[in-house]
């Protein structure tokens, strides 16, 4: 079973933007310097290149920290110590809402699960961007690889082929005067994934966030 913890940090009368997720990461990482998974820096000069187990999000305008397995345990151990947060130069008192779920991560026979990206998915690097523009890059396969990465993060072996079918639209994100191609949309897969995890690049600061589309009936 994979444990997922979602800690919402609600500020009365205040709604945040997606860009504030990275600012939250900076504050929490500094607050808990001894916990590497909060910031993924072993020391001042060394980065921990293992896949992120803690993701910083903005969910429905509220700041949130999402932890998977060991990341979940660290959040459970420390969340009571968080009484306020700082975004840029302003401090806010927070009301905490904690949700914990366990999910059986396995590959099924059919694509029974539908998701949509609640934040843009960063699928491409410089090399595969050129392949994508020339029609030689399969986004379905890239999304499948991202899900396989999540399996590895959780220490779970995928015993069948992961199947993904996506309907995506391009969008341009501007960061530090650089335009980056990202994607939004939906996908179906044969894996029951937890809500609010991140897939793809920059997932630790809120990008590539997914949420299940509940089917009526």
mmCIF file of N, CA and C in Angstrom, residues 29-131:
data_model
loop_
_atom_site.group_PDB
_atom_site.id
_atom_site.type_symbol
_atom_site.label_atom_id
_atom_site.label_comp_id
_atom_site.label_asym_id
_atom_site.label_seq_id
_atom_site.Cartn_x
_atom_site.Cartn_y
_atom_site.Cartn_z
ATOM 1 N N UNK A 29 11.229 24.351 3.550
ATOM 2 C CA UNK A 29 12.563 23.772 3.478
ATOM 3 C C UNK A 29 13.535 24.424 4.436
ATOM 4 N N UNK A 30 13.392 25.719 4.638
ATOM 5 C CA UNK A 30 14.245 26.437 5.585
ATOM 6 C C UNK A 30 13.831 26.172 7.027
ATOM 7 N N UNK A 31 12.519 25.994 7.242
ATOM 8 C CA UNK A 31 12.011 25.732 8.595
ATOM 9 C C UNK A 31 12.469 24.374 9.104
ATOM 10 N N UNK A 32 12.516 23.383 8.211
ATOM 11 C CA UNK A 32 12.913 22.021 8.581
ATOM 12 C C UNK A 32 14.182 21.627 7.812
ATOM 13 N N UNK A 33 15.242 22.362 8.040
ATOM 14 C CA UNK A 33 16.482 22.139 7.295
ATOM 15 C C UNK A 33 17.027 20.729 7.467
ATOM 16 N N UNK A 34 16.750 20.132 8.635
ATOM 17 C CA UNK A 34 17.321 18.810 8.926
ATOM 18 C C UNK A 34 16.614 17.692 8.163
ATOM 19 N N UNK A 35 15.451 17.972 7.599
ATOM 20 C CA UNK A 35 14.684 16.969 6.863
ATOM 21 C C UNK A 35 14.925 17.158 5.362
ATOM 22 N N UNK A 36 15.776 16.318 4.786
ATOM 23 C CA UNK A 36 16.193 16.492 3.392
ATOM 24 C C UNK A 36 15.007 16.447 2.431
ATOM 25 N N UNK A 37 14.020 15.608 2.718
ATOM 26 C CA UNK A 37 12.922 15.438 1.765
ATOM 27 C C UNK A 37 12.070 16.702 1.594
ATOM 28 N N UNK A 38 12.145 17.622 2.546
ATOM 29 C CA UNK A 38 11.403 18.867 2.399
ATOM 30 C C UNK A 38 11.999 19.768 1.314
ATOM 31 N N UNK A 39 13.305 19.660 1.112
ATOM 32 C CA UNK A 39 13.968 20.599 0.193
ATOM 33 C C UNK A 39 14.900 19.916 -0.795
ATOM 34 N N UNK A 40 15.228 18.631 -0.576
ATOM 35 C CA UNK A 40 16.060 17.823 -1.470
ATOM 36 C C UNK A 40 17.490 18.349 -1.624
ATOM 37 N N UNK A 41 17.979 19.058 -0.618
ATOM 38 C CA UNK A 41 19.381 19.468 -0.611
ATOM 39 C C UNK A 41 20.104 18.748 0.525
ATOM 40 N N UNK A 42 21.119 17.957 0.171
ATOM 41 C CA UNK A 42 21.905 17.257 1.185
ATOM 42 C C UNK A 42 22.712 18.267 1.998
ATOM 43 N N UNK A 43 23.315 19.230 1.312
ATOM 44 C CA UNK A 43 23.992 20.349 1.958
ATOM 45 C C UNK A 43 23.921 21.534 1.011
ATOM 46 N N UNK A 44 24.690 22.573 1.297
ATOM 47 C CA UNK A 44 24.609 23.809 0.520
ATOM 48 C C UNK A 44 24.919 23.585 -0.956
ATOM 49 N N UNK A 45 25.772 22.600 -1.250
ATOM 50 C CA UNK A 45 26.251 22.425 -2.616
ATOM 51 C C UNK A 45 25.769 21.134 -3.280
ATOM 52 N N UNK A 46 25.121 20.244 -2.516
ATOM 53 C CA UNK A 46 24.781 18.925 -3.038
ATOM 54 C C UNK A 46 23.273 18.740 -3.063
ATOM 55 N N UNK A 47 22.759 18.359 -4.230
ATOM 56 C CA UNK A 47 21.318 18.156 -4.408
ATOM 57 C C UNK A 47 21.002 16.669 -4.367
ATOM 58 N N UNK A 48 19.892 16.317 -3.729
ATOM 59 C CA UNK A 48 19.424 14.941 -3.705
ATOM 60 C C UNK A 48 18.609 14.688 -4.980
ATOM 61 N N UNK A 49 19.148 13.864 -5.881
ATOM 62 C CA UNK A 49 18.515 13.681 -7.181
ATOM 63 C C UNK A 49 17.469 12.574 -7.200
ATOM 64 N N UNK A 50 17.182 11.965 -6.058
ATOM 65 C CA UNK A 50 16.099 10.994 -6.020
ATOM 66 C C UNK A 50 14.764 11.711 -6.243
ATOM 67 N N UNK A 51 13.820 10.975 -6.801
ATOM 68 C CA UNK A 51 12.533 11.573 -7.138
ATOM 69 C C UNK A 51 11.840 12.134 -5.894
ATOM 70 N N UNK A 52 11.191 13.278 -6.067
ATOM 71 C CA UNK A 52 10.559 13.968 -4.943
ATOM 72 C C UNK A 52 9.498 13.104 -4.274
ATOM 73 N N UNK A 53 9.505 13.085 -2.941
ATOM 74 C CA UNK A 53 8.465 12.415 -2.167
ATOM 75 C C UNK A 53 7.561 13.421 -1.459
ATOM 76 N N UNK A 54 7.884 14.711 -1.594
ATOM 77 C CA UNK A 54 7.059 15.786 -1.055
ATOM 78 C C UNK A 54 6.827 16.801 -2.165
ATOM 79 N N UNK A 55 5.556 17.167 -2.342
ATOM 80 C CA UNK A 55 5.160 18.094 -3.399
ATOM 81 C C UNK A 55 4.476 19.302 -2.756
ATOM 82 N N UNK A 56 4.804 20.480 -3.240
ATOM 83 C CA UNK A 56 4.179 21.715 -2.759
ATOM 84 C C UNK A 56 3.150 22.168 -3.786
ATOM 85 N N UNK A 57 1.956 22.490 -3.308
ATOM 86 C CA UNK A 57 0.827 22.728 -4.203
ATOM 87 C C UNK A 57 0.033 23.960 -3.786
ATOM 88 N N UNK A 58 -0.805 24.402 -4.718
ATOM 89 C CA UNK A 58 -1.913 25.295 -4.395
ATOM 90 C C UNK A 58 -3.168 24.578 -4.872
ATOM 91 N N UNK A 59 -4.018 24.191 -3.922
ATOM 92 C CA UNK A 59 -5.228 23.425 -4.214
ATOM 93 C C UNK A 59 -6.447 24.283 -3.901
ATOM 94 N N UNK A 60 -7.199 24.624 -4.924
ATOM 95 C CA UNK A 60 -8.385 25.481 -4.764
ATOM 96 C C UNK A 60 -8.049 26.771 -4.024
ATOM 97 N N UNK A 61 -6.867 27.312 -4.309
ATOM 98 C CA UNK A 61 -6.454 28.570 -3.701
ATOM 99 C C UNK A 61 -5.772 28.436 -2.356
ATOM 100 N N UNK A 62 -5.722 27.223 -1.799
ATOM 101 C CA UNK A 62 -5.072 26.988 -0.509
ATOM 102 C C UNK A 62 -3.691 26.368 -0.719
ATOM 103 N N UNK A 63 -2.720 26.807 0.066
ATOM 104 C CA UNK A 63 -1.402 26.184 0.052
ATOM 105 C C UNK A 63 -1.501 24.770 0.597
ATOM 106 N N UNK A 64 -0.701 23.864 0.051
ATOM 107 C CA UNK A 64 -0.757 22.470 0.493
ATOM 108 C C UNK A 64 0.597 21.807 0.329
ATOM 109 N N UNK A 65 0.842 20.820 1.186
ATOM 110 C CA UNK A 65 2.029 19.969 1.095
ATOM 111 C C UNK A 65 1.544 18.535 0.985
ATOM 112 N N UNK A 66 2.002 17.837 -0.048
ATOM 113 C CA UNK A 66 1.590 16.457 -0.291
ATOM 114 C C UNK A 66 2.806 15.555 -0.125
ATOM 115 N N UNK A 67 2.667 14.505 0.670
ATOM 116 C CA UNK A 67 3.767 13.576 0.897
ATOM 117 C C UNK A 67 3.379 12.156 0.528
ATOM 118 N N UNK A 68 4.331 11.421 -0.031
ATOM 119 C CA UNK A 68 4.136 10.027 -0.420
ATOM 120 C C UNK A 68 5.101 9.158 0.382
ATOM 121 N N UNK A 69 4.577 8.117 1.015
ATOM 122 C CA UNK A 69 5.362 7.156 1.800
ATOM 123 C C UNK A 69 6.246 7.858 2.819
ATOM 124 N N UNK A 70 7.575 7.870 2.661
ATOM 125 C CA UNK A 70 8.427 8.513 3.649
ATOM 126 C C UNK A 70 8.117 9.999 3.754
ATOM 127 N N UNK A 71 7.795 10.628 2.623
ATOM 128 C CA UNK A 71 7.383 12.026 2.661
ATOM 129 C C UNK A 71 6.125 12.221 3.491
ATOM 130 N N UNK A 72 5.192 11.269 3.394
ATOM 131 C CA UNK A 72 3.973 11.324 4.210
ATOM 132 C C UNK A 72 4.303 11.229 5.691
ATOM 133 N N UNK A 73 5.209 10.329 6.040
ATOM 134 C CA UNK A 73 5.578 10.152 7.447
ATOM 135 C C UNK A 73 6.231 11.412 8.011
ATOM 136 N N UNK A 74 7.046 12.081 7.206
ATOM 137 C CA UNK A 74 7.711 13.306 7.662
ATOM 138 C C UNK A 74 6.687 14.417 7.900
ATOM 139 N N UNK A 75 5.703 14.518 7.002
ATOM 140 C CA UNK A 75 4.652 15.518 7.208
ATOM 141 C C UNK A 75 3.873 15.226 8.482
ATOM 142 N N UNK A 76 3.530 13.956 8.714
ATOM 143 C CA UNK A 76 2.792 13.587 9.924
ATOM 144 C C UNK A 76 3.592 13.898 11.184
ATOM 145 N N UNK A 77 4.897 13.738 11.095
ATOM 146 C CA UNK A 77 5.761 13.982 12.262
ATOM 147 C C UNK A 77 5.862 15.469 12.597
ATOM 148 N N UNK A 78 5.791 16.322 11.565
ATOM 149 C CA UNK A 78 6.136 17.733 11.770
ATOM 150 C C UNK A 78 4.997 18.732 11.617
ATOM 151 N N UNK A 79 3.833 18.287 11.141
ATOM 152 C CA UNK A 79 2.832 19.283 10.755
ATOM 153 C C UNK A 79 2.350 20.149 11.913
ATOM 154 N N UNK A 80 2.359 19.605 13.132
ATOM 155 C CA UNK A 80 1.878 20.386 14.281
ATOM 156 C C UNK A 80 2.802 21.565 14.594
ATOM 157 N N UNK A 81 4.031 21.512 14.117
ATOM 158 C CA UNK A 81 4.993 22.591 14.377
ATOM 159 C C UNK A 81 4.773 23.787 13.460
ATOM 160 N N UNK A 82 3.957 23.614 12.426
ATOM 161 C CA UNK A 82 3.715 24.706 11.476
ATOM 162 C C UNK A 82 2.552 25.547 11.986
ATOM 163 N N UNK A 83 2.847 26.724 12.509
ATOM 164 C CA UNK A 83 1.808 27.624 13.010
ATOM 165 C C UNK A 83 1.568 28.792 12.071
ATOM 166 N N UNK A 84 2.575 29.092 11.263
ATOM 167 C CA UNK A 84 2.462 30.203 10.307
ATOM 168 C C UNK A 84 3.352 29.895 9.113
ATOM 169 N N UNK A 85 3.113 30.607 8.035
ATOM 170 C CA UNK A 85 3.957 30.462 6.853
ATOM 171 C C UNK A 85 4.292 31.863 6.340
ATOM 172 N N UNK A 86 5.393 31.930 5.591
ATOM 173 C CA UNK A 86 5.776 33.212 4.995
ATOM 174 C C UNK A 86 5.787 33.061 3.473
ATOM 175 N N UNK A 87 5.072 33.929 2.804
ATOM 176 C CA UNK A 87 5.087 34.002 1.353
ATOM 177 C C UNK A 87 5.626 35.376 0.988
ATOM 178 N N UNK A 88 6.774 35.386 0.330
ATOM 179 C CA UNK A 88 7.543 36.598 0.094
ATOM 180 C C UNK A 88 7.869 37.220 1.454
ATOM 181 N N UNK A 89 7.464 38.407 1.730
ATOM 182 C CA UNK A 89 7.836 39.051 2.994
ATOM 183 C C UNK A 89 6.702 39.073 4.010
ATOM 184 N N UNK A 90 5.599 38.393 3.695
ATOM 185 C CA UNK A 90 4.420 38.475 4.555
ATOM 186 C C UNK A 90 4.187 37.143 5.277
ATOM 187 N N UNK A 91 3.940 37.226 6.583
ATOM 188 C CA UNK A 91 3.623 36.048 7.388
ATOM 189 C C UNK A 91 2.105 35.891 7.507
ATOM 190 N N UNK A 92 1.665 34.622 7.500
ATOM 191 C CA UNK A 92 0.246 34.315 7.633
ATOM 192 C C UNK A 92 0.065 33.219 8.675
ATOM 193 N N UNK A 93 -0.910 33.399 9.569
ATOM 194 C CA UNK A 93 -1.313 32.308 10.443
ATOM 195 C C UNK A 93 -2.138 31.322 9.629
ATOM 196 N N UNK A 94 -2.023 30.029 9.957
ATOM 197 C CA UNK A 94 -2.678 29.021 9.128
ATOM 198 C C UNK A 94 -3.591 28.124 9.950
ATOM 199 N N UNK A 95 -4.655 27.691 9.290
ATOM 200 C CA UNK A 95 -5.511 26.628 9.808
ATOM 201 C C UNK A 95 -5.160 25.365 9.038
ATOM 202 N N UNK A 96 -4.868 24.285 9.753
ATOM 203 C CA UNK A 96 -4.371 23.070 9.103
ATOM 204 C C UNK A 96 -5.487 22.050 8.916
ATOM 205 N N UNK A 97 -5.485 21.448 7.721
ATOM 206 C CA UNK A 97 -6.424 20.375 7.402
ATOM 207 C C UNK A 97 -5.613 19.197 6.867
ATOM 208 N N UNK A 98 -5.689 18.068 7.556
ATOM 209 C CA UNK A 98 -4.851 16.914 7.228
ATOM 210 C C UNK A 98 -5.716 15.764 6.733
ATOM 211 N N UNK A 99 -5.345 15.221 5.578
ATOM 212 C CA UNK A 99 -6.029 14.044 5.035
ATOM 213 C C UNK A 99 -4.994 12.972 4.715
ATOM 214 N N UNK A 100 -5.301 11.743 5.111
ATOM 215 C CA UNK A 100 -4.376 10.625 4.904
ATOM 216 C C UNK A 100 -5.125 9.483 4.217
ATOM 217 N N UNK A 101 -4.554 8.958 3.135
ATOM 218 C CA UNK A 101 -5.160 7.831 2.439
ATOM 219 C C UNK A 101 -4.084 6.797 2.143
ATOM 220 N N UNK A 102 -4.522 5.551 1.959
ATOM 221 C CA UNK A 102 -3.635 4.492 1.482
ATOM 222 C C UNK A 102 -4.253 3.912 0.216
ATOM 223 N N UNK A 103 -3.418 3.656 -0.761
ATOM 224 C CA UNK A 103 -3.908 3.196 -2.054
ATOM 225 C C UNK A 103 -3.087 1.996 -2.511
ATOM 226 N N UNK A 104 -3.771 1.040 -3.106
ATOM 227 C CA UNK A 104 -3.115 -0.149 -3.634
ATOM 228 C C UNK A 104 -2.653 0.165 -5.056
ATOM 229 N N UNK A 105 -1.376 0.416 -5.217
ATOM 230 C CA UNK A 105 -0.830 0.819 -6.507
ATOM 231 C C UNK A 105 -0.523 -0.423 -7.337
ATOM 232 N N UNK A 106 -1.325 -0.637 -8.365
ATOM 233 C CA UNK A 106 -1.130 -1.808 -9.214
ATOM 234 C C UNK A 106 -1.631 -1.520 -10.619
ATOM 235 N N UNK A 107 -1.174 -2.329 -11.561
ATOM 236 C CA UNK A 107 -1.570 -2.180 -12.960
ATOM 237 C C UNK A 107 -2.722 -3.135 -13.253
ATOM 238 N N UNK A 108 -3.823 -2.596 -13.760
ATOM 239 C CA UNK A 108 -4.989 -3.410 -14.066
ATOM 240 C C UNK A 108 -5.064 -3.707 -15.572
ATOM 241 N N UNK A 109 -6.079 -4.447 -15.973
ATOM 242 C CA UNK A 109 -6.181 -4.886 -17.368
ATOM 243 C C UNK A 109 -6.724 -3.802 -18.298
ATOM 244 N N UNK A 110 -7.594 -2.937 -17.784
ATOM 245 C CA UNK A 110 -8.244 -1.945 -18.643
ATOM 246 C C UNK A 110 -7.993 -0.533 -18.122
ATOM 247 N N UNK A 111 -8.167 0.446 -19.031
ATOM 248 C CA UNK A 111 -8.011 1.851 -18.639
ATOM 249 C C UNK A 111 -9.302 2.317 -17.955
ATOM 250 N N UNK A 112 -9.406 1.988 -16.679
ATOM 251 C CA UNK A 112 -10.632 2.283 -15.925
ATOM 252 C C UNK A 112 -10.579 3.611 -15.170
ATOM 253 N N UNK A 113 -9.429 4.300 -15.227
ATOM 254 C CA UNK A 113 -9.252 5.488 -14.388
ATOM 255 C C UNK A 113 -8.962 6.704 -15.267
ATOM 256 N N UNK A 114 -9.706 7.785 -14.998
ATOM 257 C CA UNK A 114 -9.547 9.028 -15.754
ATOM 258 C C UNK A 114 -9.055 10.140 -14.822
ATOM 259 N N UNK A 115 -8.146 10.963 -15.337
ATOM 260 C CA UNK A 115 -7.551 12.056 -14.552
ATOM 261 C C UNK A 115 -7.488 13.306 -15.411
ATOM 262 N N UNK A 116 -7.418 14.445 -14.732
ATOM 263 C CA UNK A 116 -7.098 15.667 -15.459
ATOM 264 C C UNK A 116 -5.967 16.381 -14.721
ATOM 265 N N UNK A 117 -5.202 17.127 -15.484
ATOM 266 C CA UNK A 117 -4.115 17.916 -14.897
ATOM 267 C C UNK A 117 -4.705 19.184 -14.298
ATOM 268 N N UNK A 118 -4.514 19.360 -13.005
ATOM 269 C CA UNK A 118 -5.007 20.573 -12.352
ATOM 270 C C UNK A 118 -3.961 21.691 -12.414
ATOM 271 N N UNK A 119 -2.732 21.342 -12.777
ATOM 272 C CA UNK A 119 -1.686 22.319 -13.089
ATOM 273 C C UNK A 119 -0.959 21.830 -14.333
ATOM 274 N N UNK A 120 -0.340 22.724 -15.089
ATOM 275 C CA UNK A 120 0.293 22.311 -16.342
ATOM 276 C C UNK A 120 1.346 21.221 -16.149
ATOM 277 N N UNK A 121 1.367 20.325 -17.127
ATOM 278 C CA UNK A 121 2.315 19.204 -17.142
ATOM 279 C C UNK A 121 3.520 19.588 -17.998
ATOM 280 N N UNK A 122 4.710 19.544 -17.378
ATOM 281 C CA UNK A 122 5.952 19.820 -18.088
ATOM 282 C C UNK A 122 6.526 18.486 -18.550
ATOM 283 N N UNK A 123 6.344 18.175 -19.824
ATOM 284 C CA UNK A 123 6.713 16.857 -20.348
ATOM 285 C C UNK A 123 8.039 16.844 -21.079
ATOM 286 N N UNK A 124 8.507 18.012 -21.519
ATOM 287 C CA UNK A 124 9.599 18.055 -22.485
ATOM 288 C C UNK A 124 10.859 18.700 -21.924
ATOM 289 N N UNK A 125 12.007 18.172 -22.353
ATOM 290 C CA UNK A 125 13.254 18.878 -22.163
ATOM 291 C C UNK A 125 13.713 19.395 -23.526
ATOM 292 N N UNK A 126 14.897 19.981 -23.568
ATOM 293 C CA UNK A 126 15.351 20.605 -24.816
ATOM 294 C C UNK A 126 15.490 19.590 -25.945
ATOM 295 N N UNK A 127 15.943 18.398 -25.607
ATOM 296 C CA UNK A 127 16.162 17.376 -26.629
ATOM 297 C C UNK A 127 14.845 16.841 -27.192
ATOM 298 N N UNK A 128 13.921 16.439 -26.282
ATOM 299 C CA UNK A 128 12.690 15.859 -26.820
ATOM 300 C C UNK A 128 11.690 16.917 -27.298
ATOM 301 N N UNK A 129 11.939 18.192 -26.979
ATOM 302 C CA UNK A 129 11.124 19.262 -27.566
ATOM 303 C C UNK A 129 11.274 19.260 -29.089
ATOM 304 N N UNK A 130 12.511 19.106 -29.556
ATOM 305 C CA UNK A 130 12.758 19.085 -31.003
ATOM 306 C C UNK A 130 12.077 17.873 -31.637
ATOM 307 N N UNK A 131 12.126 16.730 -30.962
ATOM 308 C CA UNK A 131 11.462 15.528 -31.474
ATOM 309 C C UNK A 131 9.954 15.725 -31.507
#
